[in-house]
PDB file of C-alpha atoms in Angstrom:
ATOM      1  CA  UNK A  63       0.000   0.000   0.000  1.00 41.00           C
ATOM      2  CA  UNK A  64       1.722   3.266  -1.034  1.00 41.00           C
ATOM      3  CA  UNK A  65       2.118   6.009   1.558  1.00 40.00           C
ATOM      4  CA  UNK A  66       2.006   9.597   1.652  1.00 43.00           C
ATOM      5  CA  UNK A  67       4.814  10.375   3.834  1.00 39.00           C
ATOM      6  CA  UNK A  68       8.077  10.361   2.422  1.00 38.00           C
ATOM      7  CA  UNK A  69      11.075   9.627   4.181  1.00 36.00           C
ATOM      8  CA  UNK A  70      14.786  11.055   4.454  1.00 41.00           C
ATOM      9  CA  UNK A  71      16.623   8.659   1.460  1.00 45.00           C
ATOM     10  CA  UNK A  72      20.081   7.031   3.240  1.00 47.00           C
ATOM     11  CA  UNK A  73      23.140   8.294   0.839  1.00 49.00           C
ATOM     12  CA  UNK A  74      24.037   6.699  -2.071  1.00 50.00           C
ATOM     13  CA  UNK A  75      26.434   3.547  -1.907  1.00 48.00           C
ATOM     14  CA  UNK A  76      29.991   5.334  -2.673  1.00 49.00           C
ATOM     15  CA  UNK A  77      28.841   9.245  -2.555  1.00 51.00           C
ATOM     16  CA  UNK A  78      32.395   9.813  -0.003  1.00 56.00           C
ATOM     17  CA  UNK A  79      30.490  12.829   1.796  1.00 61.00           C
ATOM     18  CA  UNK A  80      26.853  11.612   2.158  1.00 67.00           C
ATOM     19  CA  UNK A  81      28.704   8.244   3.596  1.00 73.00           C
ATOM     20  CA  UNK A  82      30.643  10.396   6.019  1.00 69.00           C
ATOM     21  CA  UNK A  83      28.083  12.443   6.976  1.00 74.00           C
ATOM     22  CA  UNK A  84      25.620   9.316   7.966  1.00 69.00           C
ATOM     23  CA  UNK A  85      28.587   7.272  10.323  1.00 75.00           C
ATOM     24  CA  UNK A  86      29.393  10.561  11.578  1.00 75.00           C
ATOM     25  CA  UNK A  87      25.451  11.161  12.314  1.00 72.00           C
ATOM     26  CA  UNK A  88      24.908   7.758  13.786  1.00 72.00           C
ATOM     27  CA  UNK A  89      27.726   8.069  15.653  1.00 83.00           C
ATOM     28  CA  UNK A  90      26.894  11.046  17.268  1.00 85.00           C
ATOM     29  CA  UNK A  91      23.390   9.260  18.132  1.00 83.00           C
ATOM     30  CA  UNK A  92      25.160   6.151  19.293  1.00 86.00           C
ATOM     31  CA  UNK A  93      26.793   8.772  21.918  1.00 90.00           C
ATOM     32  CA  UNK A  94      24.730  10.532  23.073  1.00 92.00           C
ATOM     33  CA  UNK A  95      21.645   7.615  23.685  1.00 91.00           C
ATOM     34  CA  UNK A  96      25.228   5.981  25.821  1.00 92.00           C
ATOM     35  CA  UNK A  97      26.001   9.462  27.639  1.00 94.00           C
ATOM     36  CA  UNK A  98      22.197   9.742  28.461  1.00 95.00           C
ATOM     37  CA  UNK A  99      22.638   5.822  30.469  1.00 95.00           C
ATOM     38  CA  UNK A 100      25.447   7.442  32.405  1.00 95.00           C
ATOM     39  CA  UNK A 101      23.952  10.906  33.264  1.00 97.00           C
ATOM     40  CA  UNK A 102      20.333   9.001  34.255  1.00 97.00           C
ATOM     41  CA  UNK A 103      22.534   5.935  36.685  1.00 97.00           C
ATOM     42  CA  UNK A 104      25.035   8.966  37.490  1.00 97.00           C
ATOM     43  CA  UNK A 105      21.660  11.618  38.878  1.00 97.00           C
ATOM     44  CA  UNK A 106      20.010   9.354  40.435  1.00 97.00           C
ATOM     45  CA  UNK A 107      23.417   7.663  42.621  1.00 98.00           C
ATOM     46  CA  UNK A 108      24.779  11.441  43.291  1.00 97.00           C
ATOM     47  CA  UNK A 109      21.218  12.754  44.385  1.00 97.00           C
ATOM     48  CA  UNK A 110      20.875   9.700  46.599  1.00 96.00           C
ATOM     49  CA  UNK A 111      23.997  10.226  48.613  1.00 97.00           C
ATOM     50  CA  UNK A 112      23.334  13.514  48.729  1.00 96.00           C
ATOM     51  CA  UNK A 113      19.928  12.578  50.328  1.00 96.00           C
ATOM     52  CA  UNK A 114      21.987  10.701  53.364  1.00 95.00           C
ATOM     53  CA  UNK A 115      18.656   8.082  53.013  1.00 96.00           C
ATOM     54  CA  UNK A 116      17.327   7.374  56.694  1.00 94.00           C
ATOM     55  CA  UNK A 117      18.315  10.341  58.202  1.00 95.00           C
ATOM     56  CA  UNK A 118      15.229  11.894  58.180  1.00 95.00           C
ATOM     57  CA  UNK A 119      11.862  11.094  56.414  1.00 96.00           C
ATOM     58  CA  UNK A 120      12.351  14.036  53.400  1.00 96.00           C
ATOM     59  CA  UNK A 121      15.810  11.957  52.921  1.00 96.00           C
ATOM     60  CA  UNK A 122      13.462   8.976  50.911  1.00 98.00           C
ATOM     61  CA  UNK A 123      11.819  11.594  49.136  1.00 98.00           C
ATOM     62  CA  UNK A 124      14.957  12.465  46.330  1.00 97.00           C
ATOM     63  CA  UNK A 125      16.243   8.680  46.596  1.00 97.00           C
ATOM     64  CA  UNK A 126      12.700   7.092  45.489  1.00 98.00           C
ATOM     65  CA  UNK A 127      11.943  10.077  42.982  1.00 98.00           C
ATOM     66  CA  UNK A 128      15.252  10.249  41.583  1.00 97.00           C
ATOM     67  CA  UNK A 129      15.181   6.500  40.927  1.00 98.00           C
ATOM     68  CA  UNK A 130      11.554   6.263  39.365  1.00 98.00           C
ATOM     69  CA  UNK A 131      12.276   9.741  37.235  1.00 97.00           C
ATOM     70  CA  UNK A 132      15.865  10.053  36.563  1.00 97.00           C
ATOM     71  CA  UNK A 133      16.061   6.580  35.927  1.00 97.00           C
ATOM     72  CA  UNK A 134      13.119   3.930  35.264  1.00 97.00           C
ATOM     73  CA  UNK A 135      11.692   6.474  33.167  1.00 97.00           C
ATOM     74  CA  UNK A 136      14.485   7.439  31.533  1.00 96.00           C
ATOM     75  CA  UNK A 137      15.791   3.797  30.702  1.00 94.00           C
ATOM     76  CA  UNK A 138      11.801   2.605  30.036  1.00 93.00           C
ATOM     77  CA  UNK A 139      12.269   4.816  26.552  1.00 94.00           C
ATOM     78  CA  UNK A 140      15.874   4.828  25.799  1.00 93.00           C
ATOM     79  CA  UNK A 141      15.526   0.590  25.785  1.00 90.00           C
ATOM     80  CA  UNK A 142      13.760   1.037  22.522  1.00 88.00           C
ATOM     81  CA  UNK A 143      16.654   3.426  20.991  1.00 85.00           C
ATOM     82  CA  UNK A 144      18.272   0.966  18.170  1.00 76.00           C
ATOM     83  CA  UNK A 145      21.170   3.052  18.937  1.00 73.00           C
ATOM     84  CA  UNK A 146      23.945   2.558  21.969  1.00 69.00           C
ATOM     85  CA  UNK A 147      20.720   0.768  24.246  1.00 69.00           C
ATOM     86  CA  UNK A 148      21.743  -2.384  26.444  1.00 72.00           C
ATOM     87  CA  UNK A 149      19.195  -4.070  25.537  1.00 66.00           C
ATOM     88  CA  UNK A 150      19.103  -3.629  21.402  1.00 69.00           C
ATOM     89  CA  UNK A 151      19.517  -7.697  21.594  1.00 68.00           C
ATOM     90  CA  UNK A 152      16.247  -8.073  22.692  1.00 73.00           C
ATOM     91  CA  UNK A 153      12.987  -8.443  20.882  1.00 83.00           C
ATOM     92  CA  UNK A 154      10.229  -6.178  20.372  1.00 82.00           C
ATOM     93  CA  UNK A 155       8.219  -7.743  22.788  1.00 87.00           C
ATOM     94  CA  UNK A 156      10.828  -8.556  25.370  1.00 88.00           C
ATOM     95  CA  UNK A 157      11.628  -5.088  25.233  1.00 89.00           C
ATOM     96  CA  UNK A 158       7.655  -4.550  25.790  1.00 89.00           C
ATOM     97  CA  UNK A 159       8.180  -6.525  28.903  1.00 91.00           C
ATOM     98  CA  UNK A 160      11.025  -4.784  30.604  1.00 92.00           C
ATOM     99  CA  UNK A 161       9.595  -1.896  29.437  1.00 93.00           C
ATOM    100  CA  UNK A 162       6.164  -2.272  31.699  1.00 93.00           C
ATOM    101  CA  UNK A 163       8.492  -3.624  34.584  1.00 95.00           C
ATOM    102  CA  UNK A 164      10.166  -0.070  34.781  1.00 95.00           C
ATOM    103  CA  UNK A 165       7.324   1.505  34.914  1.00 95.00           C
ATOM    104  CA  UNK A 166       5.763  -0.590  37.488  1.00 95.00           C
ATOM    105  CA  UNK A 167       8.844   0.097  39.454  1.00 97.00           C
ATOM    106  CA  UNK A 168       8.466   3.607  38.593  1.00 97.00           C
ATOM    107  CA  UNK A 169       4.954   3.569  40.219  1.00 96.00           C
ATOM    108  CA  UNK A 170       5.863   2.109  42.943  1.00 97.00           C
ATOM    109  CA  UNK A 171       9.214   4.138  43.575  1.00 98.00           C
ATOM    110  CA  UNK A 172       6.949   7.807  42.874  1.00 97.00           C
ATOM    111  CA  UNK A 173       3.962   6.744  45.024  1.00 97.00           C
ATOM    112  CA  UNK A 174       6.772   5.952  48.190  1.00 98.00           C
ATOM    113  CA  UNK A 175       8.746   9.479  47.264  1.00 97.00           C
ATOM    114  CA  UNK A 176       5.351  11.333  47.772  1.00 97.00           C
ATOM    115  CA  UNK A 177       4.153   9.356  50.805  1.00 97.00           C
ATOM    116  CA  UNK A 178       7.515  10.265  52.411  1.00 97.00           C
ATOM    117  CA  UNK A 179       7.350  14.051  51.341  1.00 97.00           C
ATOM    118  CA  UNK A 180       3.771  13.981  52.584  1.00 97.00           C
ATOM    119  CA  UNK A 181       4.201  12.608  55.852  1.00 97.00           C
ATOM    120  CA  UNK A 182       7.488  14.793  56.159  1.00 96.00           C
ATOM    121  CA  UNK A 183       5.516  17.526  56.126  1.00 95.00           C
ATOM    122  CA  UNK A 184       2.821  16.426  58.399  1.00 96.00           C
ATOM    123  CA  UNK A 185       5.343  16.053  61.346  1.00 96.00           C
ATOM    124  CA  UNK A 186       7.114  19.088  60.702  1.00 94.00           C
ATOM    125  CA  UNK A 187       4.125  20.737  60.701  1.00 94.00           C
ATOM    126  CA  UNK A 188       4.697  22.714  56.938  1.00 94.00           C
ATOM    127  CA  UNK A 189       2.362  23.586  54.073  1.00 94.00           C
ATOM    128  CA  UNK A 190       1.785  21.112  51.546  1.00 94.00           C
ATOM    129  CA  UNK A 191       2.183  22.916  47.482  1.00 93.00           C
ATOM    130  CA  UNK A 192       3.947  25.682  48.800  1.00 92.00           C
ATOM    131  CA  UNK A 193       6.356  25.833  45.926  1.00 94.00           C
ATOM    132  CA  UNK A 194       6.704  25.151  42.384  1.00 96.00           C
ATOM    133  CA  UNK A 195       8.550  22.105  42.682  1.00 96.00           C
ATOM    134  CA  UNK A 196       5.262  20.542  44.604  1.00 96.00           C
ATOM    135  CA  UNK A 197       3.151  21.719  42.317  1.00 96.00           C
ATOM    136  CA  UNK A 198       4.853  20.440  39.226  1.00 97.00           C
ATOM    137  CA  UNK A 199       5.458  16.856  41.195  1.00 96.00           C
ATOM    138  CA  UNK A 200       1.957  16.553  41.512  1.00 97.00           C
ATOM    139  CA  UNK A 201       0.926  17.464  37.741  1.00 96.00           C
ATOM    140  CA  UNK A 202       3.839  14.889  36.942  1.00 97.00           C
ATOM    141  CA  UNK A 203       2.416  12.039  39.417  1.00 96.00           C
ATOM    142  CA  UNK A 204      -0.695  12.879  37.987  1.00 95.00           C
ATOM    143  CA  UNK A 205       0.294  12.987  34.437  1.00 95.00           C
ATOM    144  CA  UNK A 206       2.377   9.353  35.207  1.00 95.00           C
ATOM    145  CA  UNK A 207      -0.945   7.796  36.196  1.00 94.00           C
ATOM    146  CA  UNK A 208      -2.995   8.700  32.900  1.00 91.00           C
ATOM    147  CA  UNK A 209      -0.049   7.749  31.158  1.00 92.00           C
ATOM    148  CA  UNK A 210       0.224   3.763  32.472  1.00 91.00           C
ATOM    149  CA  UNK A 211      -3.675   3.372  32.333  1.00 87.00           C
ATOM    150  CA  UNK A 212      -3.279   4.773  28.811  1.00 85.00           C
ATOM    151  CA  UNK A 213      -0.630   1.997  28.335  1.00 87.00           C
ATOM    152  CA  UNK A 214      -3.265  -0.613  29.596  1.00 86.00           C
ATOM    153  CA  UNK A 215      -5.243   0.194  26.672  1.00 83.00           C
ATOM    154  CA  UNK A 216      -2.176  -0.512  24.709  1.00 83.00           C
ATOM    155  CA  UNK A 217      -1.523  -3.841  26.306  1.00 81.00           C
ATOM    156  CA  UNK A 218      -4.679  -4.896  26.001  1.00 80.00           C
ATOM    157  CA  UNK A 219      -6.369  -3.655  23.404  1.00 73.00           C
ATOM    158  CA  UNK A 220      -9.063  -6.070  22.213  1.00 70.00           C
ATOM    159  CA  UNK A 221     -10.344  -5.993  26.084  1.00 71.00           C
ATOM    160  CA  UNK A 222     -10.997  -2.181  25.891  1.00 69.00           C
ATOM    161  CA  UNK A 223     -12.208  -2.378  23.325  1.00 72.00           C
ATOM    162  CA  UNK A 224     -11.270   1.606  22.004  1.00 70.00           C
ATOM    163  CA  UNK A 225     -12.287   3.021  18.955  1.00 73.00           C
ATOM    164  CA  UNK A 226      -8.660   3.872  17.703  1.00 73.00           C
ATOM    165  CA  UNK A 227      -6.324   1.489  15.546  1.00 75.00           C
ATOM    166  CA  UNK A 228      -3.464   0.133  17.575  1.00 74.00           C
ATOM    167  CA  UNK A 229      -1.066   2.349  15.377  1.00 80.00           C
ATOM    168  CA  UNK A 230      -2.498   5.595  16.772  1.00 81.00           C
ATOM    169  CA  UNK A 231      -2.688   4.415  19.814  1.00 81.00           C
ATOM    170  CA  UNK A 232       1.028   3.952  20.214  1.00 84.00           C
ATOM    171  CA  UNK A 233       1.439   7.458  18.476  1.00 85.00           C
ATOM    172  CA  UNK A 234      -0.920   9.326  21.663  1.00 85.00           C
ATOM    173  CA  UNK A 235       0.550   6.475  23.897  1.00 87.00           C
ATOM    174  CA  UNK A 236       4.211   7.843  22.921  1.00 89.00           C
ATOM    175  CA  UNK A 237       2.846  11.642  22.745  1.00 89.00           C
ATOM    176  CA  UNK A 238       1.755  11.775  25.589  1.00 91.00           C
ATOM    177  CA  UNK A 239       4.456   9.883  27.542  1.00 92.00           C
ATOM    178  CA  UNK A 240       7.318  12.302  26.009  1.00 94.00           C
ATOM    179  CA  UNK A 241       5.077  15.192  27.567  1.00 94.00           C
ATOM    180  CA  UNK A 242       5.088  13.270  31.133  1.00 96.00           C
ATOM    181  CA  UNK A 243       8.873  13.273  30.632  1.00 97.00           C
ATOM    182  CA  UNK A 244       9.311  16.629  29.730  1.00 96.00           C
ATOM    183  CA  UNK A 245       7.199  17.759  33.039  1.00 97.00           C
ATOM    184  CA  UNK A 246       9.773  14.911  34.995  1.00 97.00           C
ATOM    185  CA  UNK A 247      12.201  16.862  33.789  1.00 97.00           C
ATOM    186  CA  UNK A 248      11.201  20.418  34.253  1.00 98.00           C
ATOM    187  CA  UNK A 249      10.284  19.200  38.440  1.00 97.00           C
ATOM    188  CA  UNK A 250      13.673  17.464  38.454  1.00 97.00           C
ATOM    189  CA  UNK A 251      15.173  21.124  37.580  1.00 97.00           C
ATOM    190  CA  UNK A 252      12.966  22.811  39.969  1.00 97.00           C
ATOM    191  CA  UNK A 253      14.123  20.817  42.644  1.00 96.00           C
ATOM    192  CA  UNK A 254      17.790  22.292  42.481  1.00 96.00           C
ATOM    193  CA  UNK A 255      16.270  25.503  43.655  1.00 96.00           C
ATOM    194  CA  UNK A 256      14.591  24.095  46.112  1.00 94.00           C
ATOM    195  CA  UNK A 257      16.309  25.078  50.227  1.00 93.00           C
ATOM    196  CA  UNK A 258      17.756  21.566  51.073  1.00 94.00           C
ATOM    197  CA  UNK A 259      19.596  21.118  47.604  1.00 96.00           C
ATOM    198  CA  UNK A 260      20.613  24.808  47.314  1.00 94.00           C
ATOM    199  CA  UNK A 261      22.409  24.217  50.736  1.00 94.00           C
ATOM    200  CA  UNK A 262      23.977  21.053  49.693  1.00 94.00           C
ATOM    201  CA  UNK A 263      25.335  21.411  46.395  1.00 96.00           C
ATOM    202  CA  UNK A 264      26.881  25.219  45.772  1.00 94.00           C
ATOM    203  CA  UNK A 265      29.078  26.658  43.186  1.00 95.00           C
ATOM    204  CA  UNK A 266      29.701  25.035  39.776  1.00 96.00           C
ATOM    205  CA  UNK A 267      28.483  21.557  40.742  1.00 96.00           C
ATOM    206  CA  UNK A 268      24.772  23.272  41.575  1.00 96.00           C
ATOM    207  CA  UNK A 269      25.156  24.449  37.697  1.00 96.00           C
ATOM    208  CA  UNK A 270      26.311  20.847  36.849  1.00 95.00           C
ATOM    209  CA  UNK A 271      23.152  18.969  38.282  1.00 96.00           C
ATOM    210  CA  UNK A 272      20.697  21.840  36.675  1.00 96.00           C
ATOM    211  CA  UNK A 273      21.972  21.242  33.477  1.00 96.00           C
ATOM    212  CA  UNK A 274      22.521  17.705  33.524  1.00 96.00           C
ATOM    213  CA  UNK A 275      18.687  16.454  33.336  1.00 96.00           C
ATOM    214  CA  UNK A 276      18.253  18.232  30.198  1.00 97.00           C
ATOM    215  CA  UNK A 277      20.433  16.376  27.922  1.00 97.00           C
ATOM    216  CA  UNK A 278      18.860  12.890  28.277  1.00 96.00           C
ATOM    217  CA  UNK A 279      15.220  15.128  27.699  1.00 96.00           C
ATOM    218  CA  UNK A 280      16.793  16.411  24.229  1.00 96.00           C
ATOM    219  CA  UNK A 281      17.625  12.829  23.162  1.00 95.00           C
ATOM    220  CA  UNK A 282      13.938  11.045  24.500  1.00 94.00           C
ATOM    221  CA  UNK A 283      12.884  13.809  22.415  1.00 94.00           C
ATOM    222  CA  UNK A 284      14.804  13.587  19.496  1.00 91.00           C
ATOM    223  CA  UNK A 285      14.334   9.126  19.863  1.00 91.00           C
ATOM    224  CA  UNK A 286      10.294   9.550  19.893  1.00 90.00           C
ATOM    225  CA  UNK A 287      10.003  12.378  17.381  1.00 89.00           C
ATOM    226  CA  UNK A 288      12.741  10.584  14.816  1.00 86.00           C
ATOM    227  CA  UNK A 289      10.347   7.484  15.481  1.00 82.00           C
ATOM    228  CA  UNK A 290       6.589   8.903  15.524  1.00 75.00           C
ATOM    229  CA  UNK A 291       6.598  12.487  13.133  1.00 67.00           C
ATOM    230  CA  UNK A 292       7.393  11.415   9.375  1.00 58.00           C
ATOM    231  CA  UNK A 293      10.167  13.457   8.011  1.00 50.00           C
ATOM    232  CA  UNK A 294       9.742  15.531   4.514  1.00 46.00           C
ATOM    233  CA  UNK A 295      11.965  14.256   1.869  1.00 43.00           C
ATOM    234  CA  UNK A 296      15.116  16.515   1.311  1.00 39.00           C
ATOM    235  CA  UNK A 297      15.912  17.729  -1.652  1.00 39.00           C
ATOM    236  CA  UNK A 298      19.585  18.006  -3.002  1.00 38.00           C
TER     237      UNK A 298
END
């Protein structure tokens, strides 16, 4: 069946630049999907020892949201990236399957960080969405929730029974779930301005972990848009 969406042609066998220019394109994608694995492990280890876990209640709050953000949800779409992922041996469907696992563990890690922040701030007797940072945590807890029920309706399908084809679905389903990670990332960045991390990390390294979080966003974004928006054919 002939489409209507044209695609980016690969260069020519033996056209020396166009050649180049691909390796030194997929190359560059290769990196940066591999730099994106370190900075997601690297946040979430640094923000966890910086959290001194069991000190204090608030000290779960960074190490469970840090792992279900910075890295179950970072590694639950970067497993699909044919380029530099860990698991690129695996098939589609296996990669289905460790894909719902991080999420569930996501779920489970983001409902514990806000039960911890929430009964923090019961006992020390403090307002609950005073800031910015709250307020974006909830919209992203909130947003995480549509976003696995609307993956329920991708797993099962025939049982919901939906009026959309299975094709569209996965285009909302993957949509929607780069918007959750966008507003992951944008409360991840609020959260160095927040009192306790503004008095533990000063100085360069403060700039280091604001800036960090937004490279593996750029490359989700570039992975699902490369994958999901057709591209216009280029002209020489």
């Amino acid at each position: 069946m002939p489409s209507d969406v044209e695609y980016s042609p690969l260069p020519a066998e033996g056209s020396g630049s166009g050649v180049h220019d691909f390796w030194l394109y997929v190359w560059m994608r290769r990196f940066s999907v591999i730099a994106s694995h370190v900075i997601a492990l690297g946040l979430t280890l640094l923000i966890s020892l910086l959290s001194r876990p069991g000190t204090s209640l608030f000290s779960w709050h960074p190490v469970c949201m840090s792992f279900a953000y910075c890295l179950c949800l970072t590694e639950g779409v970067l497993l699909f990236s044919a380029e530099g992922s860990p698991f690129c041996f695996k098939s589609r469907q296996g990669k289905v399957r460790l894909h719902w696992f991080l999420q569930t563990l996501l779920l489970v890690a983001s409902t514990t960080g806000a039960a911890f922040i929430v009964a923090s701030k019961n006992v020390s007797d403090l307002p609950h969405l005073a800031s910015w940072h709250s307020l974006l945590g909830v919209g992203t807890l909130s947003s995480t929730l549509f976003q696995l029920a609307a993956g329920l309706c991708l797993l099962f399908p025939k049982c919901m029974r939906l009026p959309v084809s299975p094709q569209r679905l996965k285009l909302y389903h993957a949509t929607c779930g780069l918007l959750v990670y966008l507003l992951a990332t944008a409360t991840v960045v609020s959260a160095m301005f927040s009192d306790w991390f503004s008095a533990t990390v000063r100085g360069a390294a403060w700039w280091a972990f604001l800036l960090l979080p937004l490279f593996p966003a750029a490359v989700v974004m570039n992975q699902i848009t490369n994958a999901y928006l057709p591209r216009k054919k280029i002209s020489s």
